[in-house]
JSON list of C-alpha atoms and ligand atoms in Angstrom, two decimals:
[
{"chain": "A", "resi": 1, "resn": "UNK", "atom": "CA", "xyz": [22.78, -0.32, 9.37]},
{"chain": "A", "resi": 2, "resn": "UNK", "atom": "CA", "xyz": [25.99, 0.92, 7.77]},
{"chain": "A", "resi": 3, "resn": "UNK", "atom": "CA", "xyz": [26.94, -0.24, 4.30]},
{"chain": "A", "resi": 4, "resn": "UNK", "atom": "CA", "xyz": [30.08, -0.06, 2.24]},
{"chain": "A", "resi": 5, "resn": "UNK", "atom": "CA", "xyz": [29.55, 0.66, -1.46]},
{"chain": "A", "resi": 6, "resn": "UNK", "atom": "CA", "xyz": [32.86, 0.19, -3.32]},
{"chain": "A", "resi": 7, "resn": "UNK", "atom": "CA", "xyz": [33.05, 2.35, -6.45]},
{"chain": "A", "resi": 8, "resn": "UNK", "atom": "CA", "xyz": [34.16, 0.25, -9.41]},
{"chain": "A", "resi": 9, "resn": "UNK", "atom": "CA", "xyz": [35.37, 3.43, -11.12]},
{"chain": "A", "resi": 10, "resn": "UNK", "atom": "CA", "xyz": [38.75, 2.62, -9.54]},
{"chain": "A", "resi": 11, "resn": "UNK", "atom": "CA", "xyz": [38.66, -1.09, -10.44]},
{"chain": "A", "resi": 12, "resn": "UNK", "atom": "CA", "xyz": [40.87, -2.78, -13.02]},
{"chain": "A", "resi": 13, "resn": "UNK", "atom": "CA", "xyz": [38.29, -3.21, -15.79]},
{"chain": "A", "resi": 14, "resn": "UNK", "atom": "CA", "xyz": [40.25, -6.05, -17.33]},
{"chain": "A", "resi": 15, "resn": "UNK", "atom": "CA", "xyz": [39.71, -8.00, -14.10]},
{"chain": "A", "resi": 16, "resn": "UNK", "atom": "CA", "xyz": [36.34, -6.60, -13.03]},
{"chain": "A", "resi": 17, "resn": "UNK", "atom": "CA", "xyz": [34.55, -9.89, -12.33]},
{"chain": "A", "resi": 18, "resn": "UNK", "atom": "CA", "xyz": [37.43, -11.25, -10.30]},
{"chain": "A", "resi": 19, "resn": "UNK", "atom": "CA", "xyz": [37.68, -8.04, -8.24]},
{"chain": "A", "resi": 20, "resn": "UNK", "atom": "CA", "xyz": [33.92, -8.03, -7.54]},
{"chain": "A", "resi": 21, "resn": "UNK", "atom": "CA", "xyz": [34.27, -11.64, -6.39]},
{"chain": "A", "resi": 22, "resn": "UNK", "atom": "CA", "xyz": [36.81, -10.49, -3.78]},
{"chain": "A", "resi": 23, "resn": "UNK", "atom": "CA", "xyz": [34.36, -7.84, -2.51]},
{"chain": "A", "resi": 24, "resn": "UNK", "atom": "CA", "xyz": [31.54, -10.38, -2.28]},
{"chain": "A", "resi": 25, "resn": "UNK", "atom": "CA", "xyz": [33.73, -12.81, -0.35]},
{"chain": "A", "resi": 26, "resn": "UNK", "atom": "CA", "xyz": [34.68, -10.06, 2.09]},
{"chain": "A", "resi": 27, "resn": "UNK", "atom": "CA", "xyz": [30.99, -9.42, 2.85]},
{"chain": "A", "resi": 28, "resn": "UNK", "atom": "CA", "xyz": [30.26, -6.20, 0.96]},
{"chain": "A", "resi": 29, "resn": "UNK", "atom": "CA", "xyz": [26.55, -5.63, 0.19]},
{"chain": "A", "resi": 30, "resn": "UNK", "atom": "CA", "xyz": [26.55, -2.75, -2.31]},
{"chain": "A", "resi": 31, "resn": "UNK", "atom": "CA", "xyz": [28.41, -1.94, -5.49]},
{"chain": "A", "resi": 32, "resn": "UNK", "atom": "CA", "xyz": [28.65, 1.72, -6.55]},
{"chain": "A", "resi": 33, "resn": "UNK", "atom": "CA", "xyz": [28.33, 2.26, -10.31]},
{"chain": "A", "resi": 34, "resn": "UNK", "atom": "CA", "xyz": [29.30, 5.73, -11.58]},
{"chain": "A", "resi": 35, "resn": "UNK", "atom": "CA", "xyz": [27.80, 6.70, -14.92]},
{"chain": "A", "resi": 36, "resn": "UNK", "atom": "CA", "xyz": [29.41, 9.82, -16.45]},
{"chain": "A", "resi": 37, "resn": "UNK", "atom": "CA", "xyz": [28.29, 11.40, -19.70]},
{"chain": "A", "resi": 38, "resn": "UNK", "atom": "CA", "xyz": [31.07, 13.86, -20.56]},
{"chain": "A", "resi": 39, "resn": "UNK", "atom": "CA", "xyz": [28.54, 16.67, -20.20]},
{"chain": "A", "resi": 40, "resn": "UNK", "atom": "CA", "xyz": [27.31, 16.92, -16.61]},
{"chain": "A", "resi": 41, "resn": "UNK", "atom": "CA", "xyz": [30.87, 15.99, -15.72]},
{"chain": "A", "resi": 42, "resn": "UNK", "atom": "CA", "xyz": [33.88, 16.13, -18.01]},
{"chain": "A", "resi": 43, "resn": "UNK", "atom": "CA", "xyz": [34.70, 12.43, -18.03]},
{"chain": "A", "resi": 44, "resn": "UNK", "atom": "CA", "xyz": [32.96, 9.49, -19.65]},
{"chain": "A", "resi": 45, "resn": "UNK", "atom": "CA", "xyz": [32.95, 6.27, -17.63]},
{"chain": "A", "resi": 46, "resn": "UNK", "atom": "CA", "xyz": [30.70, 3.31, -18.53]},
{"chain": "A", "resi": 47, "resn": "UNK", "atom": "CA", "xyz": [27.03, 2.72, -19.08]},
{"chain": "A", "resi": 48, "resn": "UNK", "atom": "CA", "xyz": [24.14, 0.34, -19.44]},
{"chain": "A", "resi": 49, "resn": "UNK", "atom": "CA", "xyz": [25.75, -2.67, -21.20]},
{"chain": "A", "resi": 50, "resn": "UNK", "atom": "CA", "xyz": [28.29, -2.90, -18.36]},
{"chain": "A", "resi": 51, "resn": "UNK", "atom": "CA", "xyz": [25.51, -2.60, -15.76]},
{"chain": "A", "resi": 52, "resn": "UNK", "atom": "CA", "xyz": [23.62, -5.42, -17.45]},
{"chain": "A", "resi": 53, "resn": "UNK", "atom": "CA", "xyz": [26.67, -7.68, -17.43]},
{"chain": "A", "resi": 54, "resn": "UNK", "atom": "CA", "xyz": [27.20, -7.01, -13.74]},
{"chain": "A", "resi": 55, "resn": "UNK", "atom": "CA", "xyz": [23.55, -7.79, -12.99]},
{"chain": "A", "resi": 56, "resn": "UNK", "atom": "CA", "xyz": [24.03, -11.20, -14.57]},
{"chain": "A", "resi": 57, "resn": "UNK", "atom": "CA", "xyz": [27.19, -11.72, -12.56]},
{"chain": "A", "resi": 58, "resn": "UNK", "atom": "CA", "xyz": [26.39, -10.60, -8.99]},
{"chain": "A", "resi": 59, "resn": "UNK", "atom": "CA", "xyz": [23.58, -10.34, -6.46]},
{"chain": "A", "resi": 60, "resn": "UNK", "atom": "CA", "xyz": [25.12, -7.30, -4.77]},
{"chain": "A", "resi": 61, "resn": "UNK", "atom": "CA", "xyz": [22.88, -4.22, -4.54]},
{"chain": "A", "resi": 62, "resn": "UNK", "atom": "CA", "xyz": [23.70, -2.19, -7.62]},
{"chain": "A", "resi": 63, "resn": "UNK", "atom": "CA", "xyz": [23.93, 1.42, -6.46]},
{"chain": "A", "resi": 64, "resn": "UNK", "atom": "CA", "xyz": [23.81, 3.46, -9.67]},
{"chain": "A", "resi": 65, "resn": "UNK", "atom": "CA", "xyz": [25.02, 7.07, -9.51]},
{"chain": "A", "resi": 66, "resn": "UNK", "atom": "CA", "xyz": [23.98, 8.95, -12.65]},
{"chain": "A", "resi": 67, "resn": "UNK", "atom": "CA", "xyz": [26.33, 11.88, -13.25]},
{"chain": "A", "resi": 68, "resn": "UNK", "atom": "CA", "xyz": [24.51, 12.77, -16.44]},
{"chain": "A", "resi": 69, "resn": "UNK", "atom": "CA", "xyz": [22.51, 15.71, -17.74]},
{"chain": "A", "resi": 70, "resn": "UNK", "atom": "CA", "xyz": [18.75, 15.12, -17.66]},
{"chain": "A", "resi": 71, "resn": "UNK", "atom": "CA", "xyz": [18.89, 11.61, -16.13]},
{"chain": "A", "resi": 72, "resn": "UNK", "atom": "CA", "xyz": [15.14, 11.08, -16.67]},
{"chain": "A", "resi": 73, "resn": "UNK", "atom": "CA", "xyz": [16.16, 9.79, -20.12]},
{"chain": "A", "resi": 74, "resn": "UNK", "atom": "CA", "xyz": [18.01, 6.84, -18.60]},
{"chain": "A", "resi": 75, "resn": "UNK", "atom": "CA", "xyz": [15.83, 5.66, -15.71]},
{"chain": "A", "resi": 76, "resn": "UNK", "atom": "CA", "xyz": [13.94, 2.92, -17.56]},
{"chain": "A", "resi": 77, "resn": "UNK", "atom": "CA", "xyz": [17.11, 1.62, -19.17]},
{"chain": "A", "resi": 78, "resn": "UNK", "atom": "CA", "xyz": [18.97, 1.55, -15.85]},
{"chain": "A", "resi": 79, "resn": "UNK", "atom": "CA", "xyz": [16.01, -0.27, -14.28]},
{"chain": "A", "resi": 80, "resn": "UNK", "atom": "CA", "xyz": [15.90, -2.79, -17.15]},
{"chain": "A", "resi": 81, "resn": "UNK", "atom": "CA", "xyz": [19.64, -3.38, -16.78]},
{"chain": "A", "resi": 82, "resn": "UNK", "atom": "CA", "xyz": [19.24, -4.30, -13.11]},
{"chain": "A", "resi": 83, "resn": "UNK", "atom": "CA", "xyz": [19.83, -1.22, -10.95]},
{"chain": "A", "resi": 84, "resn": "UNK", "atom": "CA", "xyz": [18.57, -1.51, -7.35]},
{"chain": "A", "resi": 85, "resn": "UNK", "atom": "CA", "xyz": [19.17, 2.11, -6.34]},
{"chain": "A", "resi": 86, "resn": "UNK", "atom": "CA", "xyz": [19.22, 4.99, -8.82]},
{"chain": "A", "resi": 87, "resn": "UNK", "atom": "CA", "xyz": [20.63, 8.33, -7.74]},
{"chain": "A", "resi": 88, "resn": "UNK", "atom": "CA", "xyz": [20.21, 11.49, -9.81]},
{"chain": "A", "resi": 89, "resn": "UNK", "atom": "CA", "xyz": [21.78, 14.89, -9.30]},
{"chain": "A", "resi": 90, "resn": "UNK", "atom": "CA", "xyz": [19.46, 17.70, -8.22]},
{"chain": "A", "resi": 91, "resn": "UNK", "atom": "CA", "xyz": [21.59, 20.00, -10.42]},
{"chain": "A", "resi": 92, "resn": "UNK", "atom": "CA", "xyz": [21.07, 17.83, -13.52]},
{"chain": "A", "resi": 93, "resn": "UNK", "atom": "CA", "xyz": [17.27, 17.48, -13.52]},
{"chain": "A", "resi": 94, "resn": "UNK", "atom": "CA", "xyz": [14.86, 19.83, -15.25]},
{"chain": "A", "resi": 95, "resn": "UNK", "atom": "CA", "xyz": [12.13, 18.36, -13.05]},
{"chain": "A", "resi": 96, "resn": "UNK", "atom": "CA", "xyz": [13.52, 16.57, -10.02]},
{"chain": "A", "resi": 97, "resn": "UNK", "atom": "CA", "xyz": [10.15, 15.43, -8.70]},
{"chain": "A", "resi": 98, "resn": "UNK", "atom": "CA", "xyz": [9.21, 13.86, -12.03]},
{"chain": "A", "resi": 99, "resn": "UNK", "atom": "CA", "xyz": [12.60, 12.11, -12.28]},
{"chain": "A", "resi": 100, "resn": "UNK", "atom": "CA", "xyz": [12.34, 10.70, -8.75]},
{"chain": "A", "resi": 101, "resn": "UNK", "atom": "CA", "xyz": [8.86, 9.41, -9.52]},
{"chain": "A", "resi": 102, "resn": "UNK", "atom": "CA", "xyz": [10.14, 7.60, -12.61]},
{"chain": "A", "resi": 103, "resn": "UNK", "atom": "CA", "xyz": [12.53, 5.73, -10.28]},
{"chain": "A", "resi": 104, "resn": "UNK", "atom": "CA", "xyz": [9.85, 5.00, -7.66]},
{"chain": "A", "resi": 105, "resn": "UNK", "atom": "CA", "xyz": [7.43, 3.82, -10.38]},
{"chain": "A", "resi": 106, "resn": "UNK", "atom": "CA", "xyz": [9.94, 1.08, -11.22]},
{"chain": "A", "resi": 107, "resn": "UNK", "atom": "CA", "xyz": [9.89, 0.02, -7.54]},
{"chain": "A", "resi": 108, "resn": "UNK", "atom": "CA", "xyz": [13.52, 0.96, -7.05]},
{"chain": "A", "resi": 109, "resn": "UNK", "atom": "CA", "xyz": [15.16, 2.94, -4.29]},
{"chain": "A", "resi": 110, "resn": "UNK", "atom": "CA", "xyz": [15.55, 6.60, -5.27]},
{"chain": "A", "resi": 111, "resn": "UNK", "atom": "CA", "xyz": [18.49, 8.77, -4.31]},
{"chain": "A", "resi": 112, "resn": "UNK", "atom": "CA", "xyz": [19.20, 12.45, -4.90]},
{"chain": "A", "resi": 113, "resn": "UNK", "atom": "CA", "xyz": [22.81, 13.67, -5.06]},
{"chain": "A", "resi": 114, "resn": "UNK", "atom": "CA", "xyz": [24.01, 17.15, -4.16]},
{"chain": "A", "resi": 115, "resn": "UNK", "atom": "CA", "xyz": [27.29, 18.63, -5.33]},
{"chain": "A", "resi": 116, "resn": "UNK", "atom": "CA", "xyz": [29.46, 20.22, -2.62]},
{"chain": "A", "resi": 117, "resn": "UNK", "atom": "CA", "xyz": [28.17, 23.77, -3.18]},
{"chain": "A", "resi": 118, "resn": "UNK", "atom": "CA", "xyz": [24.49, 22.83, -3.57]},
{"chain": "A", "resi": 119, "resn": "UNK", "atom": "CA", "xyz": [22.53, 23.71, -0.42]},
{"chain": "A", "resi": 120, "resn": "UNK", "atom": "CA", "xyz": [20.28, 21.29, 1.45]},
{"chain": "A", "resi": 121, "resn": "UNK", "atom": "CA", "xyz": [17.33, 23.55, 0.70]},
{"chain": "A", "resi": 122, "resn": "UNK", "atom": "CA", "xyz": [17.22, 21.82, -2.72]},
{"chain": "A", "resi": 123, "resn": "UNK", "atom": "CA", "xyz": [15.75, 18.86, -0.80]},
{"chain": "A", "resi": 124, "resn": "UNK", "atom": "CA", "xyz": [13.27, 20.68, 1.45]},
{"chain": "A", "resi": 125, "resn": "UNK", "atom": "CA", "xyz": [10.12, 19.33, -0.14]},
{"chain": "A", "resi": 126, "resn": "UNK", "atom": "CA", "xyz": [11.31, 16.14, -1.78]},
{"chain": "A", "resi": 127, "resn": "UNK", "atom": "CA", "xyz": [13.08, 14.61, 1.22]},
{"chain": "A", "resi": 128, "resn": "UNK", "atom": "CA", "xyz": [10.07, 12.51, 2.39]},
{"chain": "A", "resi": 129, "resn": "UNK", "atom": "CA", "xyz": [9.69, 11.02, -1.11]},
{"chain": "A", "resi": 130, "resn": "UNK", "atom": "CA", "xyz": [13.25, 9.71, -1.50]},
{"chain": "A", "resi": 131, "resn": "UNK", "atom": "CA", "xyz": [15.16, 6.84, 0.12]},
{"chain": "A", "resi": 132, "resn": "UNK", "atom": "CA", "xyz": [18.68, 8.23, 0.11]},
{"chain": "A", "resi": 133, "resn": "UNK", "atom": "CA", "xyz": [20.62, 11.46, -0.18]},
{"chain": "A", "resi": 134, "resn": "UNK", "atom": "CA", "xyz": [24.08, 11.24, -1.72]},
{"chain": "A", "resi": 135, "resn": "UNK", "atom": "CA", "xyz": [26.22, 14.04, -0.36]},
{"chain": "A", "resi": 136, "resn": "UNK", "atom": "CA", "xyz": [29.14, 14.58, -2.74]},
{"chain": "A", "resi": 137, "resn": "UNK", "atom": "CA", "xyz": [32.20, 15.05, -0.58]},
{"chain": "A", "resi": 138, "resn": "UNK", "atom": "CA", "xyz": [34.30, 16.01, -3.64]},
{"chain": "A", "resi": 139, "resn": "UNK", "atom": "CA", "xyz": [33.29, 17.61, -6.92]},
{"chain": "A", "resi": 140, "resn": "UNK", "atom": "CA", "xyz": [31.88, 14.86, -9.16]},
{"chain": "A", "resi": 141, "resn": "UNK", "atom": "CA", "xyz": [33.76, 13.54, -12.15]},
{"chain": "A", "resi": 142, "resn": "UNK", "atom": "CA", "xyz": [36.77, 11.57, -11.00]},
{"chain": "A", "resi": 143, "resn": "UNK", "atom": "CA", "xyz": [38.15, 9.30, -8.31]},
{"chain": "A", "resi": 144, "resn": "UNK", "atom": "CA", "xyz": [41.14, 9.93, -6.08]},
{"chain": "A", "resi": 145, "resn": "UNK", "atom": "CA", "xyz": [40.33, 13.48, -4.95]},
{"chain": "A", "resi": 146, "resn": "UNK", "atom": "CA", "xyz": [40.61, 14.93, -1.45]},
{"chain": "A", "resi": 147, "resn": "UNK", "atom": "CA", "xyz": [37.47, 15.26, 0.66]},
{"chain": "A", "resi": 148, "resn": "UNK", "atom": "CA", "xyz": [36.20, 18.85, 0.97]},
{"chain": "A", "resi": 149, "resn": "UNK", "atom": "CA", "xyz": [35.80, 19.33, 4.76]},
{"chain": "A", "resi": 150, "resn": "UNK", "atom": "CA", "xyz": [32.71, 21.59, 4.71]},
{"chain": "A", "resi": 151, "resn": "UNK", "atom": "CA", "xyz": [30.69, 18.84, 3.01]},
{"chain": "A", "resi": 152, "resn": "UNK", "atom": "CA", "xyz": [30.67, 17.00, 6.34]},
{"chain": "A", "resi": 153, "resn": "UNK", "atom": "CA", "xyz": [28.91, 20.01, 7.90]},
{"chain": "A", "resi": 154, "resn": "UNK", "atom": "CA", "xyz": [26.26, 19.41, 5.28]},
{"chain": "A", "resi": 155, "resn": "UNK", "atom": "CA", "xyz": [26.03, 15.75, 6.32]},
{"chain": "A", "resi": 156, "resn": "UNK", "atom": "CA", "xyz": [25.52, 16.83, 9.95]},
{"chain": "A", "resi": 157, "resn": "UNK", "atom": "CA", "xyz": [22.82, 19.35, 9.00]},
{"chain": "A", "resi": 158, "resn": "UNK", "atom": "CA", "xyz": [21.12, 16.78, 6.80]},
{"chain": "A", "resi": 159, "resn": "UNK", "atom": "CA", "xyz": [21.12, 14.24, 9.63]},
{"chain": "A", "resi": 160, "resn": "UNK", "atom": "CA", "xyz": [19.36, 16.83, 11.83]},
{"chain": "A", "resi": 161, "resn": "UNK", "atom": "CA", "xyz": [16.87, 17.65, 9.06]},
{"chain": "A", "resi": 162, "resn": "UNK", "atom": "CA", "xyz": [16.02, 13.94, 8.60]},
{"chain": "A", "resi": 163, "resn": "UNK", "atom": "CA", "xyz": [15.57, 13.51, 12.37]},
{"chain": "A", "resi": 164, "resn": "UNK", "atom": "CA", "xyz": [13.33, 16.58, 12.66]},
{"chain": "A", "resi": 165, "resn": "UNK", "atom": "CA", "xyz": [11.04, 15.22, 9.97]},
{"chain": "A", "resi": 166, "resn": "UNK", "atom": "CA", "xyz": [10.96, 11.76, 11.57]},
{"chain": "A", "resi": 167, "resn": "UNK", "atom": "CA", "xyz": [12.36, 10.12, 8.42]},
{"chain": "A", "resi": 168, "resn": "UNK", "atom": "CA", "xyz": [14.66, 7.15, 7.90]},
{"chain": "A", "resi": 169, "resn": "UNK", "atom": "CA", "xyz": [16.45, 8.47, 4.80]},
{"chain": "A", "resi": 170, "resn": "UNK", "atom": "CA", "xyz": [19.93, 7.04, 4.26]},
{"chain": "A", "resi": 171, "resn": "UNK", "atom": "CA", "xyz": [22.88, 9.40, 3.88]},
{"chain": "A", "resi": 172, "resn": "UNK", "atom": "CA", "xyz": [25.54, 8.29, 1.41]},
{"chain": "A", "resi": 173, "resn": "UNK", "atom": "CA", "xyz": [28.89, 10.04, 1.17]},
{"chain": "A", "resi": 174, "resn": "UNK", "atom": "CA", "xyz": [30.94, 9.84, -2.02]},
{"chain": "A", "resi": 175, "resn": "UNK", "atom": "CA", "xyz": [34.46, 11.05, -2.72]},
{"chain": "A", "resi": 176, "resn": "UNK", "atom": "CA", "xyz": [37.72, 11.12, -0.81]},
{"chain": "A", "resi": 177, "resn": "UNK", "atom": "CA", "xyz": [36.65, 8.59, 1.80]},
{"chain": "A", "resi": 178, "resn": "UNK", "atom": "CA", "xyz": [39.69, 6.69, 3.05]},
{"chain": "A", "resi": 179, "resn": "UNK", "atom": "CA", "xyz": [41.05, 5.32, 6.31]},
{"chain": "A", "resi": 180, "resn": "UNK", "atom": "CA", "xyz": [41.75, 8.88, 7.47]},
{"chain": "A", "resi": 181, "resn": "UNK", "atom": "CA", "xyz": [38.38, 10.45, 6.66]},
{"chain": "A", "resi": 182, "resn": "UNK", "atom": "CA", "xyz": [36.03, 7.50, 7.28]},
{"chain": "A", "resi": 183, "resn": "UNK", "atom": "CA", "xyz": [35.57, 8.11, 11.01]},
{"chain": "A", "resi": 184, "resn": "UNK", "atom": "CA", "xyz": [34.58, 11.75, 10.62]},
{"chain": "A", "resi": 185, "resn": "UNK", "atom": "CA", "xyz": [32.12, 10.85, 7.85]},
{"chain": "A", "resi": 186, "resn": "UNK", "atom": "CA", "xyz": [30.53, 8.21, 10.07]},
{"chain": "A", "resi": 187, "resn": "UNK", "atom": "CA", "xyz": [30.42, 10.59, 13.05]},
{"chain": "A", "resi": 188, "resn": "UNK", "atom": "CA", "xyz": [28.73, 13.21, 10.89]},
{"chain": "A", "resi": 189, "resn": "UNK", "atom": "CA", "xyz": [25.91, 10.74, 10.17]},
{"chain": "A", "resi": 190, "resn": "UNK", "atom": "CA", "xyz": [26.74, 8.92, 6.94]},
{"chain": "A", "resi": 191, "resn": "UNK", "atom": "CA", "xyz": [25.31, 5.41, 6.70]},
{"chain": "A", "resi": 192, "resn": "UNK", "atom": "CA", "xyz": [26.38, 4.38, 3.19]},
{"chain": "A", "resi": 193, "resn": "UNK", "atom": "CA", "xyz": [30.05, 4.82, 2.42]},
{"chain": "A", "resi": 194, "resn": "UNK", "atom": "CA", "xyz": [31.32, 4.98, -1.14]},
{"chain": "A", "resi": 195, "resn": "UNK", "atom": "CA", "xyz": [35.02, 4.33, -1.60]},
{"chain": "A", "resi": 196, "resn": "UNK", "atom": "CA", "xyz": [36.90, 3.89, -4.86]},
{"chain": "A", "resi": 197, "resn": "UNK", "atom": "CA", "xyz": [40.65, 4.34, -4.68]},
{"chain": "A", "resi": 198, "resn": "UNK", "atom": "CA", "xyz": [40.85, 3.42, -0.99]},
{"chain": "A", "resi": 199, "resn": "UNK", "atom": "CA", "xyz": [39.39, 0.00, -1.83]},
{"chain": "A", "resi": 200, "resn": "UNK", "atom": "CA", "xyz": [40.86, -0.80, -5.24]},
{"chain": "A", "resi": 201, "resn": "UNK", "atom": "CA", "xyz": [44.39, 0.60, -4.88]},
{"chain": "A", "resi": 202, "resn": "UNK", "atom": "CA", "xyz": [46.55, -1.99, -3.15]},
{"chain": "A", "resi": 203, "resn": "UNK", "atom": "CA", "xyz": [45.16, -5.20, -1.68]},
{"chain": "A", "resi": 204, "resn": "UNK", "atom": "CA", "xyz": [41.37, -5.16, -2.24]},
{"chain": "A", "resi": 205, "resn": "UNK", "atom": "CA", "xyz": [40.61, -7.85, 0.33]},
{"chain": "A", "resi": 206, "resn": "UNK", "atom": "CA", "xyz": [42.73, -6.22, 3.01]},
{"chain": "A", "resi": 207, "resn": "UNK", "atom": "CA", "xyz": [41.32, -2.74, 2.29]},
{"chain": "A", "resi": 208, "resn": "UNK", "atom": "CA", "xyz": [37.73, -4.01, 2.35]},
{"chain": "A", "resi": 209, "resn": "UNK", "atom": "CA", "xyz": [38.20, -5.89, 5.62]},
{"chain": "A", "resi": 210, "resn": "UNK", "atom": "CA", "xyz": [39.75, -2.81, 7.18]},
{"chain": "A", "resi": 211, "resn": "UNK", "atom": "CA", "xyz": [36.83, -0.62, 6.05]},
{"chain": "A", "resi": 212, "resn": "UNK", "atom": "CA", "xyz": [34.22, -3.09, 7.26]},
{"chain": "A", "resi": 213, "resn": "UNK", "atom": "CA", "xyz": [35.93, -3.40, 10.64]},
{"chain": "A", "resi": 214, "resn": "UNK", "atom": "CA", "xyz": [36.05, 0.38, 11.08]},
{"chain": "A", "resi": 215, "resn": "UNK", "atom": "CA", "xyz": [32.36, 0.58, 10.17]},
{"chain": "A", "resi": 216, "resn": "UNK", "atom": "CA", "xyz": [31.49, -1.84, 12.95]},
{"chain": "B", "resi": 1, "resn": "LIG", "atom": "C1", "xyz": [33.31, 10.71, -8.21]},
{"chain": "B", "resi": 1, "resn": "LIG", "atom": "C2", "xyz": [32.50, 9.45, -8.11]},
{"chain": "B", "resi": 1, "resn": "LIG", "atom": "C3", "xyz": [32.95, 8.56, -7.01]},
{"chain": "B", "resi": 1, "resn": "LIG", "atom": "C4", "xyz": [34.38, 8.09, -7.10]},
{"chain": "B", "resi": 1, "resn": "LIG", "atom": "C5", "xyz": [34.92, 8.08, -5.71]},
{"chain": "B", "resi": 1, "resn": "LIG", "atom": "O1", "xyz": [32.71, 11.60, -9.06]},
{"chain": "B", "resi": 1, "resn": "LIG", "atom": "O2", "xyz": [31.14, 9.74, -7.89]},
{"chain": "B", "resi": 1, "resn": "LIG", "atom": "O3", "xyz": [32.06, 7.49, -6.79]},
{"chain": "B", "resi": 1, "resn": "LIG", "atom": "O4", "xyz": [34.52, 6.81, -7.67]},
{"chain": "B", "resi": 1, "resn": "LIG", "atom": "O5", "xyz": [36.28, 7.80, -5.76]},
{"chain": "B", "resi": 1, "resn": "LIG", "atom": "P1", "xyz": [37.26, 8.00, -4.52]},
{"chain": "B", "resi": 1, "resn": "LIG", "atom": "O6", "xyz": [36.73, 7.14, -3.40]},
{"chain": "B", "resi": 1, "resn": "LIG", "atom": "O7", "xyz": [38.57, 7.55, -5.06]},
{"chain": "B", "resi": 1, "resn": "LIG", "atom": "O8", "xyz": [37.22, 9.46, -4.15]},
{"chain": "B", "resi": 2, "resn": "LIG", "atom": "ZN1", "xyz": [29.73, 8.07, -7.26]}
]
């Protein structure tokens, strides 16, 4: 199944609840929640109190993307605040296996994210343990960037790797996905599509319907 995961990084925070309501009405199942710490990436976004408020507000799957150094520190808090999926960066973990197990121990879905230049070999041994791989299709840290084309080669190779191991791991793509790049990302093998500016800039309902239609 293919899922759209709108990134609220591009939302109007003064109207966040209302905008999430529009996504729910349109039939979206996931909500992408980008946590940035000003260290792993330059920007600071939002954190656990906002996640908790959203958990009390919506039943959408909360897809939490931790762009933070040493995310093991935050797993329990993110779980307590209502995350359904927690994704950590391979580049940010001192001990990736340990961090993934902290997520699995809370009975949540575990994702591992790879920056554009990080090779798939970082996943060789951990792939069977995780539920999702987030392939960054831009460098992490801000919305509205252009997709880096070679990252879709990585999605294709990952799809092959998952097939060869007989796994069902989801592939999420994040960054620069819009009406122009969506088709190629889907063709490459992505099953969870993150989109920020392409959803929230302009008419949210119209954009969401258009995405969902293209995703079939
Ligand atoms: C970037 C974030 C993304 C971002 C995507 O570091 O991880 O989730 O919101 O934004 P767009 O879709 O505008 O590239
Ligand atoms: Zn993200």
